[in-house]
Coordinates of N, CA and C in Angstrom, one line a residue:
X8 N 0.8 -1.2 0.0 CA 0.0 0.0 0.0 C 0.9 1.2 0.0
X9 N 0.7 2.0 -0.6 CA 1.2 3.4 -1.0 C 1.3 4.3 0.0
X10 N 2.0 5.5 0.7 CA 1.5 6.3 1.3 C 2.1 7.7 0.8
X11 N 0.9 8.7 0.9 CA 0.5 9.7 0.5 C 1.3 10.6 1.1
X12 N 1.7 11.7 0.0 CA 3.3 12.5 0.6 C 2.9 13.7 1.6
X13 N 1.3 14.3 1.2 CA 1.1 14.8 2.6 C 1.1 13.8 4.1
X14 N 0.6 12.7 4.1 CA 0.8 12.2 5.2 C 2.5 12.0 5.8
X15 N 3.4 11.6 5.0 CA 4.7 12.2 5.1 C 5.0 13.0 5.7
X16 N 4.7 14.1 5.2 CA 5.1 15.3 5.5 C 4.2 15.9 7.4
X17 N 3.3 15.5 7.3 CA 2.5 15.7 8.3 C 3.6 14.7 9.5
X18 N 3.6 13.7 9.3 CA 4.1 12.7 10.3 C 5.8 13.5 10.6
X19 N 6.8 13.8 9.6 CA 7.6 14.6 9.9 C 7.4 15.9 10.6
X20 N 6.3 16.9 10.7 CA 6.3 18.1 11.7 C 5.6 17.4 12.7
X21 N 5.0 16.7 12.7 CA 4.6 15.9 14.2 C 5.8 16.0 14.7
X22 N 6.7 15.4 14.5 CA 8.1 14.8 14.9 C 9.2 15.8 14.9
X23 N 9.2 16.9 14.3 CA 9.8 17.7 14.6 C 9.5 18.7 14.3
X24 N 9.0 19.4 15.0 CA 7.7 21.1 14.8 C 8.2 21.9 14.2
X25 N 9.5 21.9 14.1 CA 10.2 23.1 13.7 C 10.7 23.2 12.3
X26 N 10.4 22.1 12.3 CA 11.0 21.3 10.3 C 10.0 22.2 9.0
X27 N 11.1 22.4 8.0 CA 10.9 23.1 6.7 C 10.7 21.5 6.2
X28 N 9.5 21.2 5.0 CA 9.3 19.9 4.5 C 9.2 20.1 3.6
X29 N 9.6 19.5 2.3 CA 9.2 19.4 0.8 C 9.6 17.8 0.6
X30 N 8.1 17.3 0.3 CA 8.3 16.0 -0.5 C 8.3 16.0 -2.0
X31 N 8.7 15.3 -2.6 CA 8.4 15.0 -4.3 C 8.4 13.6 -4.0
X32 N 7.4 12.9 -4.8 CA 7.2 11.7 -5.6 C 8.0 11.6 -6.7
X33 N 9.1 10.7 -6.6 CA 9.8 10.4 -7.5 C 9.3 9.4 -8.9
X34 N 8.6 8.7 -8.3 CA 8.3 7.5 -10.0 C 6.8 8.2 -9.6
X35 N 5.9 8.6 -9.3 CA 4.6 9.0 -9.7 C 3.8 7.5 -9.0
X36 N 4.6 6.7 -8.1 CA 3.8 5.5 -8.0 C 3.3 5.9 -6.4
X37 N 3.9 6.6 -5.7 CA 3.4 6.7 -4.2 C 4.0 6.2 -3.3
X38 N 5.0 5.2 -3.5 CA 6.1 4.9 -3.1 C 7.6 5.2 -3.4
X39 N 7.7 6.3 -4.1 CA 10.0 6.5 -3.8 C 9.4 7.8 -3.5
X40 N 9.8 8.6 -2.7 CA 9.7 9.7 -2.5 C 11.2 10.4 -1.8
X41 N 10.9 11.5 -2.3 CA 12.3 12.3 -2.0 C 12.0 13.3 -0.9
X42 N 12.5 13.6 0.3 CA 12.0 14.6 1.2 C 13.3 15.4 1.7
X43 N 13.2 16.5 1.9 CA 14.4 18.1 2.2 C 13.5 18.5 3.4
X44 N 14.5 17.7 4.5 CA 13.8 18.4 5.9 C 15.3 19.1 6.3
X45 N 14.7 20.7 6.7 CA 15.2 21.4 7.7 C 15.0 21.7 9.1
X46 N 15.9 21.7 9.9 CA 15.5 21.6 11.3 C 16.3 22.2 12.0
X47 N 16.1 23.5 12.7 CA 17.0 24.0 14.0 C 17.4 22.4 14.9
X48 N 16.7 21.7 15.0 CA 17.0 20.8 16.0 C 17.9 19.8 15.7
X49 N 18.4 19.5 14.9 CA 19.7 19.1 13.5 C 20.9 19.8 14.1
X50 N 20.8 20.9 14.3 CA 22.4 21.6 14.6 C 23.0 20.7 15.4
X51 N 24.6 20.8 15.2 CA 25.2 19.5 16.0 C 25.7 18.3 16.0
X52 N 24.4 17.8 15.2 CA 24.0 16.5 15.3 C 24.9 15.9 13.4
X53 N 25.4 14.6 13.8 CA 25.7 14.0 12.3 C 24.8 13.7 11.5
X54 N 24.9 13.7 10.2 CA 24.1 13.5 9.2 C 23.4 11.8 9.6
X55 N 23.7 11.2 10.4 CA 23.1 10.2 10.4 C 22.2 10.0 11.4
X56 N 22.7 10.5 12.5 CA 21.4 11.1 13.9 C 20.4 12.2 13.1
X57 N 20.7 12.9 12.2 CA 19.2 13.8 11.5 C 18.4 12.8 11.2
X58 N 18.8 11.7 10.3 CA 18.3 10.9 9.5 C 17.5 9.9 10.2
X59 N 18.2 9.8 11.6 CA 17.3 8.6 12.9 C 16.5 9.9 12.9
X60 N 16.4 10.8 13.6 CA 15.2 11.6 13.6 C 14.1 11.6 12.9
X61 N 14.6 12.0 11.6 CA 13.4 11.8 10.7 C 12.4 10.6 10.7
X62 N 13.2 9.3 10.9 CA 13.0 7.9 10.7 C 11.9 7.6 12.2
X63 N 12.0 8.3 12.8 CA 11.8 8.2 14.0 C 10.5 8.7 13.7
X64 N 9.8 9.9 13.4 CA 9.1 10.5 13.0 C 7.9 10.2 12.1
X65 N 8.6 9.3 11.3 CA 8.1 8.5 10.8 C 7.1 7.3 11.3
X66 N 7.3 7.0 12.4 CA 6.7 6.2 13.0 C 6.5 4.9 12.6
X67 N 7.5 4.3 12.1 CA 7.8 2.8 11.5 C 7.4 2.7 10.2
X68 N 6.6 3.4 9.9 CA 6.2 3.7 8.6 C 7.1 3.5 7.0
X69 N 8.7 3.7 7.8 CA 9.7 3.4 6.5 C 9.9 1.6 6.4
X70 N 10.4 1.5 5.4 CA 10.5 0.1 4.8 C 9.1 -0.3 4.5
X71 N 7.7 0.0 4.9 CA 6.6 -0.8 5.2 C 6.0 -0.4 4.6
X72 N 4.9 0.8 4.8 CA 3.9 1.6 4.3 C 4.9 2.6 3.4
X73 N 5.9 3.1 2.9 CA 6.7 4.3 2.8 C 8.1 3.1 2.4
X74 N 7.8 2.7 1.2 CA 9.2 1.9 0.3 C 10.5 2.5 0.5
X75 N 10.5 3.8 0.0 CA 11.8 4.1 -0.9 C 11.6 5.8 -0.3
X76 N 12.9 6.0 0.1 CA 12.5 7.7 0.7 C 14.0 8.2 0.8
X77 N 14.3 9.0 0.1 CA 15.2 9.8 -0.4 C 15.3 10.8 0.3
X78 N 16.8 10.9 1.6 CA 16.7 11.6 2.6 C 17.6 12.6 2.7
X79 N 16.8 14.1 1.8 CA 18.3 15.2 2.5 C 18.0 16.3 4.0
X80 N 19.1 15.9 5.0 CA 18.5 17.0 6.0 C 19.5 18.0 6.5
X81 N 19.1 19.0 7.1 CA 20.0 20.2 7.4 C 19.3 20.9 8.4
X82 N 20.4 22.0 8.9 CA 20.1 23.0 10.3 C 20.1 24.1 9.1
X83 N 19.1 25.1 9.5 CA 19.1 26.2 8.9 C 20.5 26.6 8.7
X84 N 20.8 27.7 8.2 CA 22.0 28.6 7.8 C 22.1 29.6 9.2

């Protein structure tokens, strides 16, 4: 089953309030999606603790409902 990039995006500012989100659907199928999360709450942190965050936020949702997700993240400037 497919899941819908506003719910994505929705489940990422649950998880971290302060996040800039832009999803794209990559193949148009509803599963590879690409998402550009920003986050004051990132500062600090390695690019692989952003990425638990997001994943986190997610709510198990990756691998399952949510295939394929193409992850870039960053602390503001």
């Amino acid at each position: 089953m497919a899941m819908d990039a506003r719910e994505i995006e929705r489940l990422i500012r649950e998880g971290i309030p302060d996040a800039k989100v832009s999803i794209r659907d990559l193949a148009g199928d509803g599963d590879h999606y690409a998402a550009e999360v920003v986050s004051a709450s990132f500062k600090g942190k390695s690019r692989v603790q952003q990425h638990q965050m997001v994943y986190k936020a997610l709510q198990g949702h990756m691998g399952g409902t949510l295939h394929a997700l193409a992850l870039q993240t960053s602390a503001p400037e």
